[in-house]
Coordinates of N, CA and C in Angstrom, one line a residue:
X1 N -1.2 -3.1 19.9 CA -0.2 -2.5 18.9 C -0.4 -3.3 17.6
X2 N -0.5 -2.2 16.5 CA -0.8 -3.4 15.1 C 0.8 -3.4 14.9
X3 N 1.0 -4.3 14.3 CA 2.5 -4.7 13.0 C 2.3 -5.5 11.8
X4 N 3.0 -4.3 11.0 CA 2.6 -4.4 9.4 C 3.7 -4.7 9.1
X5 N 3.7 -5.6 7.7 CA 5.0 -6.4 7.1 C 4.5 -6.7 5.7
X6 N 5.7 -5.8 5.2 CA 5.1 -5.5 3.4 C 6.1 -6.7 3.0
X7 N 5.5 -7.2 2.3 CA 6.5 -8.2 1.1 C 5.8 -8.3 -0.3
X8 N 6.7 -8.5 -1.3 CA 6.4 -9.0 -2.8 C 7.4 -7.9 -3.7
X9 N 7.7 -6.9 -2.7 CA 8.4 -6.0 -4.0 C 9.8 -6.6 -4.7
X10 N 10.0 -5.8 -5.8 CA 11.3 -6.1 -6.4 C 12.0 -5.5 -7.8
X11 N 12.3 -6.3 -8.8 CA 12.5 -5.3 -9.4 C 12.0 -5.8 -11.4
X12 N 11.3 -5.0 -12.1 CA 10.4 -5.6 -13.1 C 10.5 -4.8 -14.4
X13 N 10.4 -5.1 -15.7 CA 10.7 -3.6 -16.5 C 9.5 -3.5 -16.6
X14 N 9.6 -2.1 -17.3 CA 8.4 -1.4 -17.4 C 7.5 -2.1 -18.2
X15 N 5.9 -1.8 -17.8 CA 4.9 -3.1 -18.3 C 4.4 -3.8 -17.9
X16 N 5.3 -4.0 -16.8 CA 5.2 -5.6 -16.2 C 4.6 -5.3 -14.6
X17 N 4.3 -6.2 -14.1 CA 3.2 -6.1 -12.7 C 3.9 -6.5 -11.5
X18 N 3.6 -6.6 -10.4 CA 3.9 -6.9 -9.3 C 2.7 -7.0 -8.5
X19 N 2.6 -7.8 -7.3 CA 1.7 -7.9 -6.5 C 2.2 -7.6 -4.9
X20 N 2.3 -6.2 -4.3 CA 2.6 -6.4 -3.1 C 1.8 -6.9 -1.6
X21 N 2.1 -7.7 -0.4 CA 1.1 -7.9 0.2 C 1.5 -7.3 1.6
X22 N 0.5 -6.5 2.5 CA 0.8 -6.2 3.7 C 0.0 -6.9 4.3
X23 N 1.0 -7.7 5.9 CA 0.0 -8.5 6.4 C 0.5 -7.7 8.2
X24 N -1.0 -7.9 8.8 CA -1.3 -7.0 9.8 C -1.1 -7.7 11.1
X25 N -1.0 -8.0 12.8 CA -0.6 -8.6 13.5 C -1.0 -7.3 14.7
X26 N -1.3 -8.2 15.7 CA -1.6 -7.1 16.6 C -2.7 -6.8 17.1
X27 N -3.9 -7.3 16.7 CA -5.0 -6.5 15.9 C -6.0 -7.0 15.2
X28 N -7.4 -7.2 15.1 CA -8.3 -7.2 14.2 C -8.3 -6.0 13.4
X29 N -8.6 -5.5 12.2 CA -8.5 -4.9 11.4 C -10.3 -4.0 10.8
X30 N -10.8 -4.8 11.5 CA -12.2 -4.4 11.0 C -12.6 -2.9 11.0
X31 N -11.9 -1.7 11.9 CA -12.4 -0.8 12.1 C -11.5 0.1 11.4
X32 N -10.4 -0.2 11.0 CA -9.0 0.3 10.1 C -9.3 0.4 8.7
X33 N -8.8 1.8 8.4 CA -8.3 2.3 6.7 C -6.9 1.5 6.7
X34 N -6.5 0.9 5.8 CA -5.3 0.4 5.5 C -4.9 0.9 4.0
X35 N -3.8 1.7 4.3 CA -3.2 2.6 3.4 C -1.7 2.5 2.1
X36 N -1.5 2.4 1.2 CA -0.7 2.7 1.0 C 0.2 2.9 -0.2
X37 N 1.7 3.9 0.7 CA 2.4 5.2 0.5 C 4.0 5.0 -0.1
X38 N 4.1 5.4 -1.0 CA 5.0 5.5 -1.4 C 6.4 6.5 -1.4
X39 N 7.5 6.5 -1.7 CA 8.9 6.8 -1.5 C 10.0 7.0 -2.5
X40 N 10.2 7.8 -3.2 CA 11.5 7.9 -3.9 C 12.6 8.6 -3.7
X41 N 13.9 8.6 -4.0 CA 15.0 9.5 -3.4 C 14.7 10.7 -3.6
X42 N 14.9 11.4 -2.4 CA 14.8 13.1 -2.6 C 13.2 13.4 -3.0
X43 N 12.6 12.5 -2.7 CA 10.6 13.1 -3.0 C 10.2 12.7 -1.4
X44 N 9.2 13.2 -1.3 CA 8.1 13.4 -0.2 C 7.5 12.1 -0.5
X45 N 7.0 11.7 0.8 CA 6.3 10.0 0.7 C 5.1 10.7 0.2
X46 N 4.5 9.7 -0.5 CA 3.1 9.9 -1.2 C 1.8 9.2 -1.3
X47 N 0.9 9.8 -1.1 CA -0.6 8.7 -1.1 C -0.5 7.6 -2.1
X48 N -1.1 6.5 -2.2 CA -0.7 6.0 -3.8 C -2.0 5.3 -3.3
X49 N -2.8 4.6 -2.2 CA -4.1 4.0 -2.7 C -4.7 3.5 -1.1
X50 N -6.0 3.7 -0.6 CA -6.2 2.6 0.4 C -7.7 2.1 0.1
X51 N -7.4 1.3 1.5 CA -8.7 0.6 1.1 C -9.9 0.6 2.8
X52 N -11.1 0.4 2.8 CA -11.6 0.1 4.4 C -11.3 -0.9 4.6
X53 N -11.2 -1.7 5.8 CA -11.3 -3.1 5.9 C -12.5 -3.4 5.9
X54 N -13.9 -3.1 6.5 CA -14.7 -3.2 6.7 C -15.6 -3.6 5.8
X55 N -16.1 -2.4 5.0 CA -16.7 -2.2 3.5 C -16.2 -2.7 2.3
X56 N -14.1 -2.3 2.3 CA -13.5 -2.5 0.8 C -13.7 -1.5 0.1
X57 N -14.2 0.0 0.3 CA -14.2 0.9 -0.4 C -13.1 1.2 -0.7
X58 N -12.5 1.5 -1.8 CA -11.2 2.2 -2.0 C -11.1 3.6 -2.4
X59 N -9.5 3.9 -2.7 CA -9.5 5.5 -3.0 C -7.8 5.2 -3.6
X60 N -7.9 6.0 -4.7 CA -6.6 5.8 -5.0 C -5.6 7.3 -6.0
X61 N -4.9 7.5 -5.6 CA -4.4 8.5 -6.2 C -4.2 9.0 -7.8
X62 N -4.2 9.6 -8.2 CA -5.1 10.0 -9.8 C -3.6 9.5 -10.7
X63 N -2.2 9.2 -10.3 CA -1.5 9.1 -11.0 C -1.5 7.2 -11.4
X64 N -2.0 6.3 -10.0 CA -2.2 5.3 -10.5 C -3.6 4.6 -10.9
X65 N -4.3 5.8 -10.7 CA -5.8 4.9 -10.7 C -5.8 4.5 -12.3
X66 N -6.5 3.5 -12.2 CA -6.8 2.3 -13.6 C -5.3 1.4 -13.9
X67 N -4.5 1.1 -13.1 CA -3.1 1.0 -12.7 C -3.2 0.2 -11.6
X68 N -2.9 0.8 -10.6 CA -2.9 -0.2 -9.4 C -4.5 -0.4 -8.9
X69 N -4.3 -1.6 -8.0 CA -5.9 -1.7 -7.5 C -5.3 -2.2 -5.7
X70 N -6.0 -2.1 -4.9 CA -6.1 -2.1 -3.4 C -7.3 -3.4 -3.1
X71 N -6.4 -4.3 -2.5 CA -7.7 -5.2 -1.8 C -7.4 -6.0 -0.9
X72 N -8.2 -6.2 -0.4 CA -8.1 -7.2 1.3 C -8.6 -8.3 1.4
X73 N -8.0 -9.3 2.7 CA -8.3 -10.2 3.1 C -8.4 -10.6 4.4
X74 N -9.5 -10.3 4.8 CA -10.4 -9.5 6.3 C -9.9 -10.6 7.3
X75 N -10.0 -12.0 6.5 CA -10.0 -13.6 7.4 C -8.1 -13.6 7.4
X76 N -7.1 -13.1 6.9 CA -5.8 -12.9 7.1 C -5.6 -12.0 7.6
X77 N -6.4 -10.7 7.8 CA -5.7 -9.6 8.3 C -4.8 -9.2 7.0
X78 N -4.9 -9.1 6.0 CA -3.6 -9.1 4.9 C -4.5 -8.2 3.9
X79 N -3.5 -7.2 3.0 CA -3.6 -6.3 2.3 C -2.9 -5.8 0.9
X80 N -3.6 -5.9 0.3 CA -2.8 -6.1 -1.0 C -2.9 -4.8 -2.1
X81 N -1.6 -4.8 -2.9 CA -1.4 -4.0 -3.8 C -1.0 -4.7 -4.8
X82 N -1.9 -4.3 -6.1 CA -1.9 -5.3 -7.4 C -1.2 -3.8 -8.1
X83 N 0.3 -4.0 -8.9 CA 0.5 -3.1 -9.7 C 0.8 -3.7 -11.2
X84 N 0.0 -3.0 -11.9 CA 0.1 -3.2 -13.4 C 0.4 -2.0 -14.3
X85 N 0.9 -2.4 -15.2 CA 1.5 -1.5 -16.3 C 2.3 -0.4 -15.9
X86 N 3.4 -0.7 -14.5 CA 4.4 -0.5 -14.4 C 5.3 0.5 -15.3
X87 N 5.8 1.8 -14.5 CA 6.6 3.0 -15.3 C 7.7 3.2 -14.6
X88 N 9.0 3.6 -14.9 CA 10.2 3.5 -14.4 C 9.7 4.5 -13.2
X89 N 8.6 5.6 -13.2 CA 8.3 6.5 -12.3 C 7.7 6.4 -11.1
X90 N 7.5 4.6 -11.3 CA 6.5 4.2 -10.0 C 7.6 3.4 -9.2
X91 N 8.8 4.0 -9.3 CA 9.9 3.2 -8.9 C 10.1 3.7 -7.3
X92 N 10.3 3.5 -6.2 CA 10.4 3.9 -4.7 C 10.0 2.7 -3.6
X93 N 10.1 3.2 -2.5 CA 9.8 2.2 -1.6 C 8.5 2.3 -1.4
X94 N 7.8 1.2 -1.3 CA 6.3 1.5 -0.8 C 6.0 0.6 0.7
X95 N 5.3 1.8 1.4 CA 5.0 1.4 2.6 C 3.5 1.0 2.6
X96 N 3.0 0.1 3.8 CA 1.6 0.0 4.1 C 1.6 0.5 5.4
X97 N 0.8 1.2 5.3 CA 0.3 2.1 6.9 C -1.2 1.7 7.4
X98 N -1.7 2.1 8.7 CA -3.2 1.8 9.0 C -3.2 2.8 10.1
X99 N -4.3 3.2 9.8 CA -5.3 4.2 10.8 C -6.8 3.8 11.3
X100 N -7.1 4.4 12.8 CA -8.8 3.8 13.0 C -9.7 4.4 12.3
X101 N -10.7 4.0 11.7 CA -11.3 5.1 11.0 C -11.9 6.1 11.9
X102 N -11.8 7.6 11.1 CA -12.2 8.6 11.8 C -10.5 9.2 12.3
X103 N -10.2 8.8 11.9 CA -8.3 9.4 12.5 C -8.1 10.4 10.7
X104 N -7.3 11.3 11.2 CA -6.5 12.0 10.1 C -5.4 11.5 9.8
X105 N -4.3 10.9 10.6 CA -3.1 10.2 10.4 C -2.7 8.9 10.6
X106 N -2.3 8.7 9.7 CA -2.0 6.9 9.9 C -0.9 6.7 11.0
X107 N -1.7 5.9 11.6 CA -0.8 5.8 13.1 C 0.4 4.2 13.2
X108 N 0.1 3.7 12.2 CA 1.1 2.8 12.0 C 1.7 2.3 10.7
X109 N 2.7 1.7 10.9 CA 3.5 1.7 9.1 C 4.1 0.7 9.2
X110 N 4.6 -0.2 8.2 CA 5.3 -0.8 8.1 C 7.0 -1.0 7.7
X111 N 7.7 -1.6 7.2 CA 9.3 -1.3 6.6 C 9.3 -0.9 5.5
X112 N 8.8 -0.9 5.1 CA 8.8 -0.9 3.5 C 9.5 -2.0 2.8
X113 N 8.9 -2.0 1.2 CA 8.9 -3.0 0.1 C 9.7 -1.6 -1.2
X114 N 10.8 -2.5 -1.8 CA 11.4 -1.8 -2.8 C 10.8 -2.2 -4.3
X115 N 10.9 -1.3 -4.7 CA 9.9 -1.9 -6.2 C 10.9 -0.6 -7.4
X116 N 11.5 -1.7 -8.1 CA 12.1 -0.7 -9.2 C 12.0 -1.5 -10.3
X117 N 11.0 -0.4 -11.3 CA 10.9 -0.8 -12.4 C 12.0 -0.1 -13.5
X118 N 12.7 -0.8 -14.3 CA 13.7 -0.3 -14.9 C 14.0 -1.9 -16.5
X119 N 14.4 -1.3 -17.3 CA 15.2 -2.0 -18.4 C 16.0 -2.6 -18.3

C-alpha cells in the first residue's frame, strides 16, 4: 500500500512562490506516475501537473505550464511541486496522487496541502 503526505502549502500574495513536497511510503516508486491535483470550493478537482518517477518526463496543464514545475527525488521517494508567479486563482487544496504506469486512474492520494494566494 503506498501513503502520500503533502506538506509546504500555505498562504502567499500573489507573485510569490511556494514549494510543495509529496513524500511516498509504502513502496518503491520506480514504476509510478506521481500526480498532482488540485481543489477549489464548488470546482471539480483538477489536473495541474505530473511527473514519471522513472524517466522524470513531465506533463503539466496549460493553465500552469511555464508556472509550476514537477520534480522528483527517486532516492526519498519524494515529489515536488515548485509554484511561481502565483494568482489568487491557483488558490485550492492541492493533492498528490500516484498510479502504476499503464493505469488510467490514480489509485492513491494523499490529504491534501492548502495554498491560498491572496493580498
Amino acid at each position: 500500500q503506498v501513503r502520500l503526505v503533502e506538506s509546504g502549502g500555505g498562504m502567499v500574495e500573489p507573485g510569490g512562490s511556494l514549494r510543495l513536497s509529496c513524500a511516498a511510503s509504502g513502496r518503491t516508486l520506480s514504476m509510478y506516475v506521481m500526480g498532482w491535483f488540485r481543489q477549489d470550493q464548488g470546482n471539480e478537482r483538477e489536473f495541474v501537473g505530473a511527473i514519471t518517477m522513472a524517466e522524470g518526463l513531465t506533463s503539466y496543464a496549460d493553465s500552469v505550464k511555464g508556472r509550476f514545475t514537477v520534480s522528483r527525488d527517486s532516492v526519498r521517494n519524494t515529489v515536488y511541486l515548485q509554484l511561481n508567479s502565483l494568482k489568487p486563482e491557483d488558490t485550492a487544496v492541492y493533492y498528490c496522487a500516484a498510479k502504476p504506469r499503464g493505469e488510467s486512474k490514480y489509485t492513491h492520494w494523499g490529504q491534501g496541502t492548502q495554498v491560498t494566494v491572496s493580498s
